[in-house]
CSV table of C-alpha atoms in Angstrom, one decimal:
chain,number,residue,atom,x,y,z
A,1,UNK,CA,4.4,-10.4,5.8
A,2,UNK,CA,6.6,-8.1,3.3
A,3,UNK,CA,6.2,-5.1,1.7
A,4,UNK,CA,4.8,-7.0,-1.4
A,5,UNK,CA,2.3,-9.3,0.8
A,6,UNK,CA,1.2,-6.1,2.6
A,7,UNK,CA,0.3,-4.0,-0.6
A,8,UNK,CA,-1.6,-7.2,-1.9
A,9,UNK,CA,-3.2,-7.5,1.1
A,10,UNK,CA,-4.6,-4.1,1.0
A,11,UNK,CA,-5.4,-3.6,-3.2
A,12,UNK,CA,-6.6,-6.8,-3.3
A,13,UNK,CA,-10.1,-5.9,-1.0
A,14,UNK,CA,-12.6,-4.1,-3.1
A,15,UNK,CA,-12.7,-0.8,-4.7
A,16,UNK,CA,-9.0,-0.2,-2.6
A,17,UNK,CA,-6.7,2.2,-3.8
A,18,UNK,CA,-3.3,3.3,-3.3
A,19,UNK,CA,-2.5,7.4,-3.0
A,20,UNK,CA,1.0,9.1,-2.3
A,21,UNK,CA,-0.4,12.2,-0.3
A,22,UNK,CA,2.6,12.3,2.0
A,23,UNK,CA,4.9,12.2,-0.5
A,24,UNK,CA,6.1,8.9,-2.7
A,25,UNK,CA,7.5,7.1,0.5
A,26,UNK,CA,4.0,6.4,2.0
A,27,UNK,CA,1.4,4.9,0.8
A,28,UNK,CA,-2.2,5.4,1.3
A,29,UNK,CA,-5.0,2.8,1.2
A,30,UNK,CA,-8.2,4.4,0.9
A,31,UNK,CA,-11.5,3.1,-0.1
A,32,UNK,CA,-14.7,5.2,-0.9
A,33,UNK,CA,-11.8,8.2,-0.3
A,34,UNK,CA,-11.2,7.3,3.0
A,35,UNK,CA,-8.1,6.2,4.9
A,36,UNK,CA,-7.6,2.6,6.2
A,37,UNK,CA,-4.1,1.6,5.8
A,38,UNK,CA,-1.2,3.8,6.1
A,39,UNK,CA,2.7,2.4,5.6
A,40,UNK,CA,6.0,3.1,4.2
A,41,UNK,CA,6.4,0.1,2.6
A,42,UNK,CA,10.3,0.6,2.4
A,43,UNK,CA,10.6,1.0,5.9
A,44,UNK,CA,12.7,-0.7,8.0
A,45,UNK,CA,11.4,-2.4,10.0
A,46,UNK,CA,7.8,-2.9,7.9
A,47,UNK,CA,4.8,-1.2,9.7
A,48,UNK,CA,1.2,-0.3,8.6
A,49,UNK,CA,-1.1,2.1,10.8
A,50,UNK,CA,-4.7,0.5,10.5
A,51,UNK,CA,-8.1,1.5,12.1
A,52,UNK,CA,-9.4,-0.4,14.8
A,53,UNK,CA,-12.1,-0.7,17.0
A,54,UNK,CA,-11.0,1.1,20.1
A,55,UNK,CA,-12.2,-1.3,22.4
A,56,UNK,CA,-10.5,-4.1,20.3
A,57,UNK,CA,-7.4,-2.1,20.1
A,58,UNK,CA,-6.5,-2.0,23.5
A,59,UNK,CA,-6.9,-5.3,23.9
A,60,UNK,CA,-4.8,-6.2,20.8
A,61,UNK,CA,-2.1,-3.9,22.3
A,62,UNK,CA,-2.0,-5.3,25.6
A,63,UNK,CA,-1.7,-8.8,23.6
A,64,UNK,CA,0.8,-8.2,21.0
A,65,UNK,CA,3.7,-5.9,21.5
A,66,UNK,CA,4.3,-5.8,17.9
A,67,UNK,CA,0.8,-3.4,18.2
A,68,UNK,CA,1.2,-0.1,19.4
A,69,UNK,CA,-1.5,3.0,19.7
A,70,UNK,CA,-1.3,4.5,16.1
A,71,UNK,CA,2.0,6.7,15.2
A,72,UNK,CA,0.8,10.6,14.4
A,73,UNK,CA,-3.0,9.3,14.6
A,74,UNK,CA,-5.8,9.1,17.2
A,75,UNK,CA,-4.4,6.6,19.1
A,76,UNK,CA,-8.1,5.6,20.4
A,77,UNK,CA,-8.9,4.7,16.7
A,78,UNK,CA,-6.0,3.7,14.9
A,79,UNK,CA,-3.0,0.9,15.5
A,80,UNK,CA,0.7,0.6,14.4
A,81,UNK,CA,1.1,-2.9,13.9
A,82,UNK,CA,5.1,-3.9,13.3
A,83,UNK,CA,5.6,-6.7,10.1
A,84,UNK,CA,8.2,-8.2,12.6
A,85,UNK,CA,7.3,-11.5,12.1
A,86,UNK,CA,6.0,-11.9,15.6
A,87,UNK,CA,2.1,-12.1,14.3
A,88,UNK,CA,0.4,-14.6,12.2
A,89,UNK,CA,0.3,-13.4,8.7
A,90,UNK,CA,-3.6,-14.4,8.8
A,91,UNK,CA,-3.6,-11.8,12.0
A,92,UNK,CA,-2.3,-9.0,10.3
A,93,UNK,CA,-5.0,-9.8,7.0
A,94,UNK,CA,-7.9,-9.6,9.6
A,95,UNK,CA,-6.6,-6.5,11.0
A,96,UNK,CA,-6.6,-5.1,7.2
A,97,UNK,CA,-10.1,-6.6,6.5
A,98,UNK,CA,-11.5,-4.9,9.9
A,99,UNK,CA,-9.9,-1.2,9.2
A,100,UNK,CA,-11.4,-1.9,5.7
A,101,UNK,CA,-14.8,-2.7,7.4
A,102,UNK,CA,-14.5,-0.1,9.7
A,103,UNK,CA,-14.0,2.0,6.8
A,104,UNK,CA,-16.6,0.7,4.5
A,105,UNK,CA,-19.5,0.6,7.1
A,106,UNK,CA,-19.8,4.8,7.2
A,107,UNK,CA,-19.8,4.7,3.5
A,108,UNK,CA,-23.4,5.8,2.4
A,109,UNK,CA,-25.3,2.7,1.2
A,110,UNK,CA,-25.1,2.7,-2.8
A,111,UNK,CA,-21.1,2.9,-2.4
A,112,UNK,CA,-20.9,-0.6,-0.4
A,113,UNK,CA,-23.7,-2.2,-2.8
A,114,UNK,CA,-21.0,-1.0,-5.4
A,115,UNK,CA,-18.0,-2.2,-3.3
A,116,UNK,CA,-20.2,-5.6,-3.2
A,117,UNK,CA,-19.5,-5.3,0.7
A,118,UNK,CA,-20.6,-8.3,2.9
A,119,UNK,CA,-22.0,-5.9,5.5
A,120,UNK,CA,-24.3,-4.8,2.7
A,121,UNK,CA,-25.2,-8.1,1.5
A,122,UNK,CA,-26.3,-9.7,4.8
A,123,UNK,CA,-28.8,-6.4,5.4
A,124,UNK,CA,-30.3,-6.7,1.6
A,125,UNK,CA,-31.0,-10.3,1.9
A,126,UNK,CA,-33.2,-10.0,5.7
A,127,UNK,CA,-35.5,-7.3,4.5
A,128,UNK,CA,-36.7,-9.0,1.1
């Protein structure tokens, strides 16, 4: 994945949007305001800091050495995942969705009906 793919990857889930408040060499994914992608997209190599499960992200660590405990983060919460080319493209897109899931799913409830959010959907549809 490059620096292109990557910032695709993270605008193109709903209601995402990129900030620069590190300064113009980092971006910011948020959604709802919040955080869920973090990367200097001109860095060398590529890397992107992304939420995680913290079960999940041990395991993912212990995995993949590309995936390291998250880089000036909480490094129970958050992963540094390195574009090397050693993961699956379609890896590093799940690990985008889930930090935007994670992200999404503490959003009060009339955001993620307004972000169309799966996680919403699935609930609306079992109590009618």
């Amino acid at each position: 994945m490059d620096p292109i793919e990557l910032k695709a990857a993270c605008l193109g889930l709903n209601g995402a949007a990129e900030e620069f408040p590190f300064g113009p060499e980092t971006s910011v994914f948020k959604v709802g305001g919040k955080i869920f992608a973090i990367s200097a997209l001109d860095g060398l190599p590529l890397k992107v800091s992304l939420k995680c499960d913290p079960d999940l992200a041990v395991r993912l660590r212990a995995e993949h050495p590309a995936i390291v405990p998250g880089y000036h983060l909480n490094k129970r919460h958050w992963n540094t995942v390195t574009l090397d080319g050693s993961l699956p493209g379609s890896l590093v897109r799940e690990l985008i969705e889930d930090s935007y899931d994670l992200i999404v799913a503490r959003l009060p409830r009339a955001q993620q009906l307004r972000l169309d959010w799966p996680g919403t959907s699935a609930s609306v549809r079992t109590t009618e």
